[in-house]
PDB file of C-alpha atoms in Angstrom:
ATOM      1  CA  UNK A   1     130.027  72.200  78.384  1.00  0.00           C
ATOM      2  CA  UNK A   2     126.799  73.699  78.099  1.00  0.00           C
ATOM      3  CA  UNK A   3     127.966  76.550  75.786  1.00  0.00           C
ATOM      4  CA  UNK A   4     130.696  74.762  73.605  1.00  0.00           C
ATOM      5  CA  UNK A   5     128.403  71.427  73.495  1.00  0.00           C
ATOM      6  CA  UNK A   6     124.948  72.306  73.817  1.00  0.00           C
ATOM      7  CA  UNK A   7     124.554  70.166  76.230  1.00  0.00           C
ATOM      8  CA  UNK A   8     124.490  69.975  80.205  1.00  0.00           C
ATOM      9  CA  UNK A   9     127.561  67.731  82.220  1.00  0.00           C
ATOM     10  CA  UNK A  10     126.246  64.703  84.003  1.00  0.00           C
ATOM     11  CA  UNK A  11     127.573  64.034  87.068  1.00  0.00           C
ATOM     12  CA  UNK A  12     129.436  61.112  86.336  1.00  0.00           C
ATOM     13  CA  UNK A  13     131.299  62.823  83.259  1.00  0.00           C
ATOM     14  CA  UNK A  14     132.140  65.579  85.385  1.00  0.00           C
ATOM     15  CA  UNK A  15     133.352  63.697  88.328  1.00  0.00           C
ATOM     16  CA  UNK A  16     135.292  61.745  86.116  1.00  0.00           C
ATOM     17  CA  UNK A  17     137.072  65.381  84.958  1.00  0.00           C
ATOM     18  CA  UNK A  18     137.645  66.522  88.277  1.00  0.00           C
ATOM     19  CA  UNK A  19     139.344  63.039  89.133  1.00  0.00           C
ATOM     20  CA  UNK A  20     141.142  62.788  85.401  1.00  0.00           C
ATOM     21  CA  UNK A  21     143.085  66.250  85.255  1.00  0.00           C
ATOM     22  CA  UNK A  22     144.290  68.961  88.072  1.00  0.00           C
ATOM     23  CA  UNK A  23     141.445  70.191  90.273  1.00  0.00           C
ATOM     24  CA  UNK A  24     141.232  72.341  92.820  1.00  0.00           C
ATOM     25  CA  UNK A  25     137.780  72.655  94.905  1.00  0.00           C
ATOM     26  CA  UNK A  26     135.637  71.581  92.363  1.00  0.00           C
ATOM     27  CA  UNK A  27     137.039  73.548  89.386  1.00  0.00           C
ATOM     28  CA  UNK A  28     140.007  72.705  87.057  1.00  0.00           C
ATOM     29  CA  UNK A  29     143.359  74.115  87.636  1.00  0.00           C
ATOM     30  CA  UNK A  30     145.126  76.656  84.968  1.00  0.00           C
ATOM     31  CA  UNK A  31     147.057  73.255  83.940  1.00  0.00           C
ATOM     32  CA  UNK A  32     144.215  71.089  84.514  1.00  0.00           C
ATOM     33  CA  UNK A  33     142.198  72.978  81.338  1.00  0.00           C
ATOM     34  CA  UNK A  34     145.077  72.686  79.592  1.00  0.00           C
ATOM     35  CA  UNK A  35     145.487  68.848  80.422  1.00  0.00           C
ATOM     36  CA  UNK A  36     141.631  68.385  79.339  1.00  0.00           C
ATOM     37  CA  UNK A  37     142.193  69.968  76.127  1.00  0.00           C
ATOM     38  CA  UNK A  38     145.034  68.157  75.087  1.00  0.00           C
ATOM     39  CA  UNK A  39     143.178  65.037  76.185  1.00  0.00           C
ATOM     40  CA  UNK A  40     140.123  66.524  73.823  1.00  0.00           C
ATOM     41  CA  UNK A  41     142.730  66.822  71.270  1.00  0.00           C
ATOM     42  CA  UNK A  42     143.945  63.356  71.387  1.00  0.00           C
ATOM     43  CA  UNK A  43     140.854  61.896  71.325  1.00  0.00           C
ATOM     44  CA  UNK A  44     140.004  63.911  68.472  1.00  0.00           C
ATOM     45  CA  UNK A  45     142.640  61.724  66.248  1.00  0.00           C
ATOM     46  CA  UNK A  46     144.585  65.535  66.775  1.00  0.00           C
ATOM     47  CA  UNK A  47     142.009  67.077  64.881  1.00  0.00           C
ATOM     48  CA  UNK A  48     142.598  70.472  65.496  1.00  0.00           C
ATOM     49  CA  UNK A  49     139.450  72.023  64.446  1.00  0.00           C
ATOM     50  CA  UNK A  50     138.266  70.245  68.267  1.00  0.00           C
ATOM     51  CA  UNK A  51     139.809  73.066  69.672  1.00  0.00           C
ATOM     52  CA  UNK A  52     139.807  75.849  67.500  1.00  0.00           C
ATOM     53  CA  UNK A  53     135.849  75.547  68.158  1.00  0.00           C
ATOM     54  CA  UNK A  54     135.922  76.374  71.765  1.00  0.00           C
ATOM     55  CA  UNK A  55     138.739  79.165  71.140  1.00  0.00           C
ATOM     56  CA  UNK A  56     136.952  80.634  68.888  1.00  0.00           C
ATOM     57  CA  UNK A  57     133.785  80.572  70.836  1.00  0.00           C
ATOM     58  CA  UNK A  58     135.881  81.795  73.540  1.00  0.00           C
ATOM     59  CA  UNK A  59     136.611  85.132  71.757  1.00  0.00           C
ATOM     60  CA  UNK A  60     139.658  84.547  69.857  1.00  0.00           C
ATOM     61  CA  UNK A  61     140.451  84.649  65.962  1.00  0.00           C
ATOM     62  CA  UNK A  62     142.852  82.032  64.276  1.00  0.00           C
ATOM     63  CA  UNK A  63     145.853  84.645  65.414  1.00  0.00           C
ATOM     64  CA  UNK A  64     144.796  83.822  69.029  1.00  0.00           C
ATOM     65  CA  UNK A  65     143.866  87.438  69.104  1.00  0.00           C
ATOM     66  CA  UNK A  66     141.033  87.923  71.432  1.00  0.00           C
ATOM     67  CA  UNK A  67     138.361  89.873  70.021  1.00  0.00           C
ATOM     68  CA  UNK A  68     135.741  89.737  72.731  1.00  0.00           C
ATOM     69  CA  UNK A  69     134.917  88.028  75.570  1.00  0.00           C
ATOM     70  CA  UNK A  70     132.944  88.198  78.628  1.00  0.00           C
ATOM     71  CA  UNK A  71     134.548  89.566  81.991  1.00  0.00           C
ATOM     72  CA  UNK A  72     132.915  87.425  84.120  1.00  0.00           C
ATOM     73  CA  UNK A  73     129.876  85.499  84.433  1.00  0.00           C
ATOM     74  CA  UNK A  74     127.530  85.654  87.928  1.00  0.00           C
ATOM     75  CA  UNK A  75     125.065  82.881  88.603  1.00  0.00           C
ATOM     76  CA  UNK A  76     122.836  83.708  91.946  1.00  0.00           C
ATOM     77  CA  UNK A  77     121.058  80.650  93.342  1.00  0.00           C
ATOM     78  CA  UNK A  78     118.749  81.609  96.090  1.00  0.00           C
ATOM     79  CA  UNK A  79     115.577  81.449  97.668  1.00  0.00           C
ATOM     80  CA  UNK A  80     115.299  84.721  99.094  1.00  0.00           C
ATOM     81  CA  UNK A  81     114.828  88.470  97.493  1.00  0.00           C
ATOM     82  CA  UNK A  82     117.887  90.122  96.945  1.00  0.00           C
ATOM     83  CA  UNK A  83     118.879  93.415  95.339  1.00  0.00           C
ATOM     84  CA  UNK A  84     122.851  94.072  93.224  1.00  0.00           C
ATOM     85  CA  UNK A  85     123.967  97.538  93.527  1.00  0.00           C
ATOM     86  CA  UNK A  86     126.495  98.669  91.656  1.00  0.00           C
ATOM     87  CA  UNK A  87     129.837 100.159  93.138  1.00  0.00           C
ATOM     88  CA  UNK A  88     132.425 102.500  92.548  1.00  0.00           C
ATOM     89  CA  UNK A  89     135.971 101.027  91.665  1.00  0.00           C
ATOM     90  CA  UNK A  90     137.989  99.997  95.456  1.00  0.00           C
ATOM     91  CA  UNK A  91     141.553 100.393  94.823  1.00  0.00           C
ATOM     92  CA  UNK A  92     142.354  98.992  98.562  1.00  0.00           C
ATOM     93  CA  UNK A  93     139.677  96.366  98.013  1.00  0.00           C
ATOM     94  CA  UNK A  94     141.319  95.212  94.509  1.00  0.00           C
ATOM     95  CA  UNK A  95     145.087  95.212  95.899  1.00  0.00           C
ATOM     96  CA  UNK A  96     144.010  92.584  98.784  1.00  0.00           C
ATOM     97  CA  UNK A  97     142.373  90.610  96.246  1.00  0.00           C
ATOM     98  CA  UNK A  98     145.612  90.828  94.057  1.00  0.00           C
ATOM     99  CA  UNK A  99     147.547  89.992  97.611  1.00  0.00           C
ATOM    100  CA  UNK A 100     145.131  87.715  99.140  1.00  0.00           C
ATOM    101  CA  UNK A 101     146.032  84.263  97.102  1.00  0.00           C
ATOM    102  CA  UNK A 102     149.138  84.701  96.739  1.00  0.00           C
ATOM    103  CA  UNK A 103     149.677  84.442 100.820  1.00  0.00           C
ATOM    104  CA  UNK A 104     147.080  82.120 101.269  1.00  0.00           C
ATOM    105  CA  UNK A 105     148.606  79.231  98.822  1.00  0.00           C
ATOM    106  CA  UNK A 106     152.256  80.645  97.903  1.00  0.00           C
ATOM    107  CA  UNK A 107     155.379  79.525  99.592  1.00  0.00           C
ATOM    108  CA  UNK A 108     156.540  81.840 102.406  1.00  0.00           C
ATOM    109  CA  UNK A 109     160.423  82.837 102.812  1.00  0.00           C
ATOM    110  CA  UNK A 110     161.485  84.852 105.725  1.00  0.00           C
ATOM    111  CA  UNK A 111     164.021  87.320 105.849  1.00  0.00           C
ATOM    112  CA  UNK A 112     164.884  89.548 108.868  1.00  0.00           C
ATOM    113  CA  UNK A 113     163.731  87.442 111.440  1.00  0.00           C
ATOM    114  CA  UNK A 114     160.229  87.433 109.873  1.00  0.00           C
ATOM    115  CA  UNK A 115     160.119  91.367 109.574  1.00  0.00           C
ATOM    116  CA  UNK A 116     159.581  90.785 105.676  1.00  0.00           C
ATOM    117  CA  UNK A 117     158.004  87.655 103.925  1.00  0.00           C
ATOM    118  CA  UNK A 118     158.448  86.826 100.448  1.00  0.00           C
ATOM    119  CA  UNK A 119     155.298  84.991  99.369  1.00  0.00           C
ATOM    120  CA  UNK A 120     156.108  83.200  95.777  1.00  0.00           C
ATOM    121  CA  UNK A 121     152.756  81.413  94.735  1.00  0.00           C
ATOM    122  CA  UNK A 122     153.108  79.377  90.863  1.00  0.00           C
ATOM    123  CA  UNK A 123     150.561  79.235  88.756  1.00  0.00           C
ATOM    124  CA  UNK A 124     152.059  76.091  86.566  1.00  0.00           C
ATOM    125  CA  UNK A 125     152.664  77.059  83.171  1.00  0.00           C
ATOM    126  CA  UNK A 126     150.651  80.428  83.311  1.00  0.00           C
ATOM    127  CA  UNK A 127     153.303  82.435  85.665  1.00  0.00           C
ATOM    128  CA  UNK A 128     154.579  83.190  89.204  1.00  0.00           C
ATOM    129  CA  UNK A 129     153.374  85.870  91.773  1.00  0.00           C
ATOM    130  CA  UNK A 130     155.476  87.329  94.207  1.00  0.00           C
ATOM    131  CA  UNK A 131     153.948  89.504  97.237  1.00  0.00           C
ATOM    132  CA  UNK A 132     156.294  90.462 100.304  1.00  0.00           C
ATOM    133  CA  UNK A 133     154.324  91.578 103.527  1.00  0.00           C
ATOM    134  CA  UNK A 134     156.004  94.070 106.018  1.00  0.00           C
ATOM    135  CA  UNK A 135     156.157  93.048 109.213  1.00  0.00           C
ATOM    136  CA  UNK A 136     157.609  95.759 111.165  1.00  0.00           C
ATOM    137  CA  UNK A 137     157.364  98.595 112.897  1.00  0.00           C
ATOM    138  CA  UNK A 138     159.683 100.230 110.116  1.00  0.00           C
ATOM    139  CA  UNK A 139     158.726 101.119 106.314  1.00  0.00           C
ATOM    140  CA  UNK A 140     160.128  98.553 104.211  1.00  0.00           C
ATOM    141  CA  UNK A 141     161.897  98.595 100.836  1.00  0.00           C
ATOM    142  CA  UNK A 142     162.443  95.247  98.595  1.00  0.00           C
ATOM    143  CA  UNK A 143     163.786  94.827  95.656  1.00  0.00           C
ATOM    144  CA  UNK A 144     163.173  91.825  93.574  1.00  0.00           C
ATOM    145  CA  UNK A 145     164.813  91.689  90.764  1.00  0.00           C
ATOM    146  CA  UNK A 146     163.852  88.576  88.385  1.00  0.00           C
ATOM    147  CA  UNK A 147     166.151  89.960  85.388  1.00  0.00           C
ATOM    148  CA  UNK A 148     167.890  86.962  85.092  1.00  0.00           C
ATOM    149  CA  UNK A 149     164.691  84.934  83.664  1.00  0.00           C
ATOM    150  CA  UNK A 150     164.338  83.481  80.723  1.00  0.00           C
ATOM    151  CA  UNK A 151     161.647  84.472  77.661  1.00  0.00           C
ATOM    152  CA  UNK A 152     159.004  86.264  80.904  1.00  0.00           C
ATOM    153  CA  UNK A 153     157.253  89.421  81.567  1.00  0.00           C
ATOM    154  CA  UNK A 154     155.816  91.283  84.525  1.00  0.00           C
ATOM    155  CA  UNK A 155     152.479  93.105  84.936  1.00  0.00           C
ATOM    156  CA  UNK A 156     154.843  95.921  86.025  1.00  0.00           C
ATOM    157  CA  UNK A 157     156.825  96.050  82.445  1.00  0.00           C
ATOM    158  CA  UNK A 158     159.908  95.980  84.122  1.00  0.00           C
ATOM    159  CA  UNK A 159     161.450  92.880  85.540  1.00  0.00           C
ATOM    160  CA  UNK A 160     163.026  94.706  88.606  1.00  0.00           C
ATOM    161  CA  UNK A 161     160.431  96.341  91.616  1.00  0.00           C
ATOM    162  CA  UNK A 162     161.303  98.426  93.712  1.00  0.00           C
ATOM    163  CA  UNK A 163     158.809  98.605  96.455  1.00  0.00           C
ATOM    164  CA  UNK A 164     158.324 100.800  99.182  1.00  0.00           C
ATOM    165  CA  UNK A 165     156.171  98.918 101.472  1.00  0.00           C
ATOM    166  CA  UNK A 166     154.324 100.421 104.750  1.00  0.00           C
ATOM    167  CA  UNK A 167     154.031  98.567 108.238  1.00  0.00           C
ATOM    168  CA  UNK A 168     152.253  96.025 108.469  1.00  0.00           C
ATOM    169  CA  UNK A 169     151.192  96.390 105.061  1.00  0.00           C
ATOM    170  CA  UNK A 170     151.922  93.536 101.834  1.00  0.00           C
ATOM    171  CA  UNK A 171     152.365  94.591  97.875  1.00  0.00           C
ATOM    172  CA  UNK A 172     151.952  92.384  95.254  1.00  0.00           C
ATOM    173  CA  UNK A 173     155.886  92.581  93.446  1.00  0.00           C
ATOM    174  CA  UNK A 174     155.758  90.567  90.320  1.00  0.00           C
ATOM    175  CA  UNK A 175     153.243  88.694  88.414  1.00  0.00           C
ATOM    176  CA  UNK A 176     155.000  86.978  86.026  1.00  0.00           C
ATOM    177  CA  UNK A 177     154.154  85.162  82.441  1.00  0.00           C
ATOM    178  CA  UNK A 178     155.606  83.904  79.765  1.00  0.00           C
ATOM    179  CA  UNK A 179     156.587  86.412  77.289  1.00  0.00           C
ATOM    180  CA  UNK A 180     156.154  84.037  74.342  1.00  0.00           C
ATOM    181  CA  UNK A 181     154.155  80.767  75.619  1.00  0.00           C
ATOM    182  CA  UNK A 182     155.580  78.773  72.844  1.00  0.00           C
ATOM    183  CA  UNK A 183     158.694  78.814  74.015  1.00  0.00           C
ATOM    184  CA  UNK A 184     160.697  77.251  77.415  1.00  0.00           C
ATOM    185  CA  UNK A 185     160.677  79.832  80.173  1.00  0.00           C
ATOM    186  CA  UNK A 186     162.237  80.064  83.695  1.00  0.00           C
ATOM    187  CA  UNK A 187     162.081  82.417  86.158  1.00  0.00           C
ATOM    188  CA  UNK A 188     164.606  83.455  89.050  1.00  0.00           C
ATOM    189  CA  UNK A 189     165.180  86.050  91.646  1.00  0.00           C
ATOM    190  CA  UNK A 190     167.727  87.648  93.372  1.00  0.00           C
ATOM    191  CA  UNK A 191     166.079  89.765  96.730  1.00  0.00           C
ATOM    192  CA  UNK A 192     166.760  92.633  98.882  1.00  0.00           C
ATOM    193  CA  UNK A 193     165.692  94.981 101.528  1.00  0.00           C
ATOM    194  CA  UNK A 194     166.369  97.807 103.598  1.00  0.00           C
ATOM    195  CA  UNK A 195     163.818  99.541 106.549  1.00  0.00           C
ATOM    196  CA  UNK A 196     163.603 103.059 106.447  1.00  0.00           C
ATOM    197  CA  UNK A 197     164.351 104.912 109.417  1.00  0.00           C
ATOM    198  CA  UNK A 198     161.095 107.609 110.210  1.00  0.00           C
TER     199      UNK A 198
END
């Protein structure tokens, strides 16, 4: 609120936002920014200049092309000294970032006894993520093939993974979108597996 209003959030007001639209520790959901804004937007008498504002102090043109936008934003509250180095890139640290969520809140399916898990974590109207995590003694591979979906895309530009996954090990399979958000989308999957003898 303080960039698109000028102005900071009282309490109340944001409390009120948090209890209004989908929240999740502290912070708005995916759908709950999307619920907010098309509260802004009726309030607005569906003026839709309300929103075009923010978008376009977001980063994006009329075309919803995004011309520029920052990454990410790091506040640092703290009483003591500190010092931010940077880093080089961390593959390994990056794919259990990728991996970590989707275990943590996604739905878990078992298959071989719990030797494989298919994790399936949904993002409301922004997508689906699919992780499986290797339980065995035995590499793994899993299929999962979501080309029966409806109007979606995966980050892997192909709608059916092949994975070879190592013991003990998990790999992220699909993240999937909508391929054109204007439009109804639905997404299915058929799965299988195999474990590769050493």
């Amino acid at each position: 609120m303080q960039m698109t209003e000028g102005t900071s959030m009282h309490d109340d007001v944001f409390e009120w936002i948090m209890n209004t639209f989908d929240s999740f520790q502290g912070g708005l959901t995916a759908d709950g920014f999307r619920q907010a804004y098309m509260y802004m937007w009726e309030a607005s008498g569906r003026d839709e200049e309300t929103i075009w504002r923010d978008l376009i102090y977001m980063g994006y043109d009329r075309n919803l092309r995004l011309l520029f936008a920052r990454t990410c934003i790091l506040a640092i509250h703290s009483e003591d000294n500190f010092e931010l180095h940077p880093n080089a890139f961390d593959a390994d640290a990056y794919e259990e970032a990728m991996e970590l969520p989707i275990k943590s809140y996604g739905k878990c399916a078992e298959y071989a006894d719990g030797k494989a898990k298919l994790y399936t974590r949904k993002a409301g109207y922004s997508g689906v993520s699919f992780a499986v995590e290797n339980n065995s003694s035995e590499t793994l591979e899993f299929t999962l093939d979501c080309s029966e979906s409806k109007n979606v895309m995966s980050h892997r530009g192909t709608l059916v993974a092949i994975q070879l996954i190592p013991p003990n090990e998990t790999k992220v399979m699909h993240h999937l979108m909508p391929k054109n958000a204007f439009s109804a989308w639905s997404w299915s999957y058929k799965a299988s597996m195999s474990f590769l003898e050493d």
